[in-house]
Amino acid sequence: MTEDREPGATFTDVVGVLTSWTEGTLSITRRTGEPVRIAESSLVAGKVVPAAPARRRGPATSAPELDRVAARAWPPVTSEPLGEWTLRASGGFTRRANSVLPLGDPGMGLDAALRRVTEWYAARELPAYIQVSAGAEGTQELLAAELESRGWIREVSSRMEVAALAPIGDLDADTSAVTLSGRLDDAWLTRYQRSSGEPSPEARKVLSGGPSVWFATIAAEGGGAPAAIGRCVVDGRWAGFTAVEVAPERRRQGLAKAVMTALARKALDEGASAAYLQVETDNGGAHALYEGMGFTVHHSYHHWRASGEDPR
């Protein structure tokens, strides 16, 4: 496309999902979930670009499969089906556990479904959020466009990243100080950044939930909050890594690598072969760490909040 029809004009490409073409304007959602609008008058050419094979991005999987696996690893305290959608609530502990997972058809018109969603969350004194994926086959760019047209607000962009598990377990990391446990304890929680004060019962239940949950801890020298922690949920072939955190004064000492390696080895022992994690797009330090371990972006997701609701 070009916005300059004079000789010597430069052309640029926009790759994404065409979500609408009305009144002379094209709306396209990029792989990252970012919406782009293009004037029809600046359009020069268009073509269908097939989705990249999943194997090029790591372990072969679809976005819906991976989103379901991740949801099982971060289970809500309360859930309710709405057609093929799942409404999730956990007392406000994290958007992931307090948002709709819209994988499929809600079983009614969109406006009726959105009214049901906002009523369901209002009854629990929570803002209404919908988690919407973008950037892979089977993601929900069209839903994102519909939400935007109804005034919903896009918040917190994250990436779903995948990798082969064995190379993580084979990393040259000193895991001698890592302790693994299948039980969530108070010491682990003192390092977890989302635990401000006494963790809520909902937080404890979400963190402890999942098919096979493991917590990693590196104790601090002299006591106190752990130097590093991590969590891994094994679900069939998948090992999902969450809550990998290191004390600020101990960063860049290989502790996160040690935690990830120890958890990967435990997951391999349980039969897993593929790894995934979710990380916010603006967390540059985490991206560098995970890229060095072989993780690549599979797709993105965003949380859309109903307009006018208190985000807390």
Tab-separated table of C-alpha atoms in Angstrom:
chain	number	residue	atom	x	y	z
A	1	MET	CA	0.000	0.000	0.000
A	2	THR	CA	1.019	3.637	-0.320
A	3	GLU	CA	-0.395	6.939	0.825
A	4	ASP	CA	1.515	8.844	-1.832
A	5	ARG	CA	0.514	8.472	-5.470
A	6	GLU	CA	3.356	10.699	-6.744
A	7	PRO	CA	6.241	9.166	-8.724
A	8	GLY	CA	8.786	7.543	-6.439
A	9	ALA	CA	6.248	6.689	-3.756
A	10	THR	CA	7.322	3.980	-1.330
A	11	PHE	CA	5.209	0.917	-0.584
A	12	THR	CA	4.686	-0.886	2.689
A	13	ASP	CA	3.079	-4.191	3.590
A	14	VAL	CA	0.570	-4.963	6.310
A	15	VAL	CA	0.223	-8.661	7.112
A	16	GLY	CA	-2.704	-9.825	9.190
A	17	VAL	CA	-6.369	-10.802	9.207
A	18	LEU	CA	-8.823	-8.632	7.271
A	19	THR	CA	-11.634	-8.107	9.776
A	20	SER	CA	-13.727	-5.570	7.855
A	21	TRP	CA	-13.871	-3.486	4.665
A	22	THR	CA	-16.505	-0.798	4.950
A	23	GLU	CA	-16.970	2.821	3.860
A	24	GLY	CA	-13.626	2.912	2.081
A	25	THR	CA	-11.562	1.657	5.019
A	26	LEU	CA	-9.931	-1.733	5.567
A	27	SER	CA	-9.439	-2.976	9.122
A	28	ILE	CA	-6.620	-5.496	9.580
A	29	THR	CA	-5.429	-7.188	12.755
A	30	ARG	CA	-1.703	-7.916	12.816
A	31	ARG	CA	-0.238	-11.116	14.254
A	32	THR	CA	0.458	-9.226	17.483
A	33	GLY	CA	-3.219	-8.317	17.804
A	34	GLU	CA	-2.622	-4.680	16.896
A	35	PRO	CA	-5.461	-3.275	14.748
A	36	VAL	CA	-4.494	-1.291	11.632
A	37	ARG	CA	-6.795	0.792	9.417
A	38	ILE	CA	-5.978	1.476	5.775
A	39	ALA	CA	-7.758	3.799	3.387
A	40	GLU	CA	-9.030	1.911	0.367
A	41	SER	CA	-7.551	4.610	-1.862
A	42	SER	CA	-4.025	3.703	-0.689
A	43	LEU	CA	-4.410	-0.003	-1.404
A	44	VAL	CA	-2.248	-1.204	-4.286
A	45	ALA	CA	-2.497	-4.997	-4.072
A	46	GLY	CA	-3.528	-7.779	-1.763
A	47	LYS	CA	-2.997	-11.519	-1.571
A	48	VAL	CA	-3.780	-14.447	0.687
A	49	VAL	CA	-0.824	-15.411	2.874
A	50	PRO	CA	-1.102	-18.952	4.283
A	51	ALA	CA	-0.425	-19.486	7.956
A	52	ALA	CA	3.117	-20.605	8.724
A	53	PRO	CA	3.260	-24.301	9.599
A	54	ALA	CA	3.245	-24.801	13.354
A	55	ARG	CA	6.422	-26.896	13.193
A	56	ARG	CA	8.388	-23.794	12.188
A	57	ARG	CA	7.473	-22.148	15.476
A	58	GLY	CA	8.318	-25.071	17.717
A	59	PRO	CA	6.250	-28.079	18.790
A	60	ALA	CA	3.328	-28.576	16.415
A	61	THR	CA	0.055	-27.396	17.934
A	62	SER	CA	-2.918	-25.193	17.204
A	63	ALA	CA	-3.666	-22.009	19.088
A	64	PRO	CA	-6.939	-23.387	20.536
A	65	GLU	CA	-5.159	-26.507	21.816
A	66	LEU	CA	-2.452	-24.457	23.461
A	67	ASP	CA	-4.944	-21.999	24.971
A	68	ARG	CA	-6.886	-24.897	26.489
A	69	VAL	CA	-3.733	-26.464	27.901
A	70	ALA	CA	-2.682	-23.132	29.424
A	71	ALA	CA	-6.154	-22.661	30.912
A	72	ARG	CA	-5.938	-26.063	32.636
A	73	ALA	CA	-2.602	-25.013	34.124
A	74	TRP	CA	-4.139	-21.846	35.617
A	75	PRO	CA	-7.580	-23.118	36.629
A	76	PRO	CA	-10.222	-20.711	37.923
A	77	VAL	CA	-11.961	-21.137	41.243
A	78	THR	CA	-15.348	-20.871	39.528
A	79	SER	CA	-16.273	-21.476	35.907
A	80	GLU	CA	-19.415	-21.759	33.814
A	81	PRO	CA	-19.931	-22.660	30.158
A	82	LEU	CA	-21.594	-20.268	27.754
A	83	GLY	CA	-21.967	-22.447	24.689
A	84	GLU	CA	-18.354	-23.248	23.813
A	85	TRP	CA	-17.062	-20.237	25.764
A	86	THR	CA	-15.888	-20.609	29.365
A	87	LEU	CA	-16.556	-17.925	31.958
A	88	ARG	CA	-13.887	-17.934	34.675
A	89	ALA	CA	-13.686	-16.178	38.033
A	90	SER	CA	-11.195	-16.330	40.907
A	91	GLY	CA	-11.860	-13.351	43.141
A	92	GLY	CA	-9.901	-11.017	40.859
A	93	PHE	CA	-6.602	-12.925	41.103
A	94	THR	CA	-5.061	-12.371	37.641
A	95	ARG	CA	-6.915	-11.616	34.422
A	96	ARG	CA	-6.257	-15.131	33.119
A	97	ALA	CA	-8.328	-16.655	35.922
A	98	ASN	CA	-10.993	-13.939	35.720
A	99	SER	CA	-11.815	-13.713	32.035
A	100	VAL	CA	-13.799	-15.475	29.347
A	101	LEU	CA	-11.997	-18.076	27.233
A	102	PRO	CA	-13.923	-17.714	23.933
A	103	LEU	CA	-12.899	-20.866	22.071
A	104	GLY	CA	-15.825	-21.544	19.757
A	105	ASP	CA	-19.463	-20.466	19.557
A	106	PRO	CA	-21.216	-18.968	22.606
A	107	GLY	CA	-24.470	-20.541	21.445
A	108	MET	CA	-26.251	-17.218	20.942
A	109	GLY	CA	-25.787	-13.923	19.161
A	110	LEU	CA	-22.722	-11.924	20.123
A	111	ASP	CA	-24.644	-9.056	21.718
A	112	ALA	CA	-26.645	-11.479	23.860
A	113	ALA	CA	-23.457	-13.317	24.807
A	114	LEU	CA	-21.720	-10.106	25.833
A	115	ARG	CA	-24.708	-9.109	27.976
A	116	ARG	CA	-24.527	-12.498	29.684
A	117	VAL	CA	-20.784	-12.047	30.224
A	118	THR	CA	-21.093	-8.599	31.803
A	119	GLU	CA	-23.982	-9.740	34.017
A	120	TRP	CA	-22.051	-12.826	35.163
A	121	TYR	CA	-19.007	-10.822	36.215
A	122	ALA	CA	-21.083	-8.017	37.738
A	123	ALA	CA	-22.783	-10.599	39.958
A	124	ARG	CA	-19.298	-11.459	41.256
A	125	GLU	CA	-18.272	-7.793	41.577
A	126	LEU	CA	-15.599	-8.227	38.914
A	127	PRO	CA	-14.879	-6.333	35.692
A	128	ALA	CA	-15.803	-8.263	32.554
A	129	TYR	CA	-12.764	-9.440	30.571
A	130	ILE	CA	-12.471	-11.624	27.477
A	131	GLN	CA	-9.129	-13.245	26.592
A	132	VAL	CA	-8.685	-13.048	22.816
A	133	SER	CA	-5.861	-14.686	20.855
A	134	ALA	CA	-4.342	-13.463	17.596
A	135	GLY	CA	-1.658	-14.385	15.119
A	136	ALA	CA	-2.171	-18.063	14.325
A	137	GLU	CA	-4.644	-20.356	12.648
A	138	GLY	CA	-7.810	-20.630	14.726
A	139	THR	CA	-7.366	-17.383	16.677
A	140	GLN	CA	-10.050	-14.746	17.256
A	141	GLU	CA	-9.173	-11.620	15.283
A	142	LEU	CA	-12.772	-11.274	14.112
A	143	LEU	CA	-14.021	-11.338	17.706
A	144	ALA	CA	-11.442	-8.693	18.633
A	145	ALA	CA	-12.753	-6.443	15.871
A	146	GLU	CA	-16.321	-6.934	17.084
A	147	LEU	CA	-15.336	-6.094	20.653
A	148	GLU	CA	-13.518	-2.971	19.537
A	149	SER	CA	-16.542	-1.834	17.539
A	150	ARG	CA	-18.641	-2.170	20.714
A	151	GLY	CA	-16.274	-0.070	22.796
A	152	TRP	CA	-14.401	-2.808	24.638
A	153	ILE	CA	-10.862	-1.811	25.653
A	154	ARG	CA	-7.770	-3.888	24.834
A	155	GLU	CA	-5.409	-4.297	27.795
A	156	VAL	CA	-2.237	-6.248	28.570
A	157	SER	CA	-0.722	-7.880	25.505
A	158	SER	CA	1.088	-11.176	26.052
A	159	ARG	CA	2.870	-13.789	23.976
A	160	MET	CA	2.389	-17.533	24.032
A	161	GLU	CA	5.823	-19.055	23.442
A	162	VAL	CA	6.750	-22.688	22.783
A	163	ALA	CA	9.910	-24.798	22.720
A	164	ALA	CA	11.116	-28.375	22.731
A	165	LEU	CA	11.457	-29.483	26.346
A	166	ALA	CA	14.540	-31.728	26.194
A	167	PRO	CA	17.020	-28.941	25.298
A	168	ILE	CA	15.866	-26.993	28.363
A	169	GLY	CA	16.492	-29.998	30.576
A	170	ASP	CA	19.909	-30.381	28.958
A	171	LEU	CA	21.030	-26.820	29.709
A	172	ASP	CA	24.337	-26.441	31.508
A	173	ALA	CA	22.866	-25.067	34.724
A	174	ASP	CA	23.777	-25.681	38.354
A	175	THR	CA	20.536	-27.059	39.788
A	176	SER	CA	22.062	-28.249	43.077
A	177	ALA	CA	20.398	-25.449	45.053
A	178	VAL	CA	16.936	-25.981	43.525
A	179	THR	CA	14.339	-27.699	45.691
A	180	LEU	CA	11.248	-29.150	44.007
A	181	SER	CA	7.939	-29.768	45.720
A	182	GLY	CA	4.447	-30.739	44.664
A	183	ARG	CA	3.013	-28.527	47.394
A	184	LEU	CA	2.641	-24.761	47.512
A	185	ASP	CA	4.173	-23.392	50.712
A	186	ASP	CA	4.331	-20.007	52.415
A	187	ALA	CA	8.058	-19.559	51.753
A	188	TRP	CA	7.510	-19.835	47.970
A	189	LEU	CA	4.724	-17.271	48.182
A	190	THR	CA	6.962	-14.676	49.870
A	191	ARG	CA	8.900	-14.339	46.581
A	192	TYR	CA	5.850	-14.430	44.298
A	193	GLN	CA	5.311	-10.858	43.101
A	194	ARG	CA	1.515	-11.107	42.954
A	195	SER	CA	1.367	-11.945	46.665
A	196	SER	CA	1.011	-8.536	48.288
A	197	GLY	CA	0.395	-9.282	51.933
A	198	GLU	CA	-1.451	-12.470	52.788
A	199	PRO	CA	-2.298	-14.399	49.594
A	200	SER	CA	-6.002	-14.872	49.074
A	201	PRO	CA	-7.584	-18.332	49.191
A	202	GLU	CA	-8.356	-17.863	45.493
A	203	ALA	CA	-4.687	-17.230	44.692
A	204	ARG	CA	-3.623	-20.350	46.566
A	205	LYS	CA	-6.232	-22.454	44.785
A	206	VAL	CA	-5.281	-21.212	41.309
A	207	LEU	CA	-1.562	-21.693	41.916
A	208	SER	CA	-2.083	-25.185	43.314
A	209	GLY	CA	-4.396	-26.271	40.495
A	210	GLY	CA	-3.506	-28.202	37.380
A	211	PRO	CA	-2.902	-31.794	36.280
A	212	SER	CA	0.587	-32.172	37.847
A	213	VAL	CA	2.004	-29.092	39.564
A	214	TRP	CA	5.599	-28.557	40.664
A	215	PHE	CA	7.106	-25.646	42.583
A	216	ALA	CA	10.812	-24.829	42.452
A	217	THR	CA	12.635	-22.833	45.138
A	218	ILE	CA	16.189	-21.590	45.594
A	219	ALA	CA	16.580	-20.551	49.218
A	220	ALA	CA	18.138	-17.203	50.100
A	221	GLU	CA	21.445	-17.145	51.888
A	222	GLY	CA	20.762	-16.306	55.506
A	223	GLY	CA	17.030	-16.935	55.265
A	224	GLY	CA	14.190	-14.694	54.211
A	225	ALA	CA	12.285	-14.760	50.936
A	226	PRO	CA	13.676	-17.277	48.418
A	227	ALA	CA	16.306	-16.093	45.970
A	228	ALA	CA	14.304	-17.580	43.085
A	229	ILE	CA	11.122	-19.518	42.426
A	230	GLY	CA	9.270	-21.121	39.535
A	231	ARG	CA	6.197	-23.214	38.794
A	232	CYS	CA	5.602	-25.891	36.171
A	233	VAL	CA	2.416	-27.778	35.279
A	234	VAL	CA	2.741	-31.047	33.383
A	235	ASP	CA	-0.259	-31.916	31.208
A	236	GLY	CA	0.368	-34.825	28.833
A	237	ARG	CA	3.095	-33.803	26.395
A	238	TRP	CA	3.061	-30.207	27.617
A	239	ALA	CA	5.032	-28.557	30.416
A	240	GLY	CA	3.839	-25.049	31.209
A	241	PHE	CA	6.200	-22.658	33.019
A	242	THR	CA	4.841	-19.821	35.147
A	243	ALA	CA	5.904	-17.585	38.034
A	244	VAL	CA	9.656	-17.726	37.352
A	245	GLU	CA	10.958	-14.939	39.566
A	246	VAL	CA	14.340	-13.950	40.966
A	247	ALA	CA	15.189	-11.538	43.766
A	248	PRO	CA	16.402	-8.228	42.238
A	249	GLU	CA	19.806	-8.448	43.901
A	250	ARG	CA	20.358	-11.997	42.563
A	251	ARG	CA	19.476	-11.419	38.912
A	252	ARG	CA	21.921	-12.246	36.113
A	253	GLN	CA	23.442	-15.039	38.187
A	254	GLY	CA	21.812	-17.960	36.366
A	255	LEU	CA	19.121	-18.618	38.971
A	256	ALA	CA	16.183	-18.431	36.543
A	257	LYS	CA	18.021	-20.796	34.207
A	258	ALA	CA	18.602	-23.219	37.081
A	259	VAL	CA	14.941	-23.135	38.101
A	260	MET	CA	13.753	-23.705	34.523
A	261	THR	CA	16.224	-26.552	33.993
A	262	ALA	CA	15.248	-28.351	37.188
A	263	LEU	CA	11.547	-28.058	36.396
A	264	ALA	CA	12.133	-29.223	32.807
A	265	ARG	CA	13.927	-32.338	34.026
A	266	LYS	CA	11.028	-33.165	36.340
A	267	ALA	CA	8.556	-32.663	33.473
A	268	LEU	CA	10.646	-34.916	31.211
A	269	ASP	CA	10.534	-37.596	33.914
A	270	GLU	CA	6.726	-37.357	33.778
A	271	GLY	CA	6.659	-37.865	30.015
A	272	ALA	CA	6.368	-34.297	28.703
A	273	SER	CA	8.185	-33.335	25.508
A	274	ALA	CA	7.050	-29.776	24.715
A	275	ALA	CA	7.199	-26.546	26.701
A	276	TYR	CA	5.189	-23.344	26.708
A	277	LEU	CA	5.006	-20.148	28.700
A	278	GLN	CA	3.130	-16.857	28.664
A	279	VAL	CA	4.947	-13.549	28.991
A	280	GLU	CA	3.816	-9.937	28.632
A	281	THR	CA	5.096	-8.281	25.477
A	282	ASP	CA	6.860	-5.450	27.325
A	283	ASN	CA	8.951	-7.766	29.536
A	284	GLY	CA	12.174	-7.471	27.560
A	285	GLY	CA	14.373	-9.233	30.095
A	286	ALA	CA	12.169	-12.311	30.145
A	287	HIS	CA	12.023	-12.442	26.347
A	288	ALA	CA	15.805	-12.460	26.132
A	289	LEU	CA	16.063	-15.239	28.724
A	290	TYR	CA	13.466	-17.451	27.064
A	291	GLU	CA	14.768	-16.866	23.539
A	292	GLY	CA	18.147	-18.084	24.732
A	293	MET	CA	16.454	-21.295	25.898
A	294	GLY	CA	14.898	-21.894	22.491
A	295	PHE	CA	11.429	-20.452	22.986
A	296	THR	CA	9.714	-18.845	19.991
A	297	VAL	CA	6.426	-16.984	19.702
A	298	HIS	CA	3.461	-19.170	18.741
A	299	HIS	CA	0.734	-16.518	19.004
A	300	SER	CA	-0.342	-13.523	21.059
A	301	TYR	CA	-3.308	-12.850	23.289
A	302	HIS	CA	-4.953	-9.823	24.863
A	303	HIS	CA	-7.534	-9.153	27.518
A	304	TRP	CA	-10.437	-6.996	26.397
A	305	ARG	CA	-12.388	-5.178	29.121
A	306	ALA	CA	-15.974	-4.055	28.836
A	307	SER	CA	-16.091	-0.277	28.419
A	308	GLY	CA	-16.904	1.691	31.531
A	309	GLU	CA	-15.989	-1.069	33.968
A	310	ASP	CA	-13.546	-0.545	36.822
A	311	PRO	CA	-10.312	-2.436	35.973
A	312	ARG	CA	-9.338	-2.497	39.668
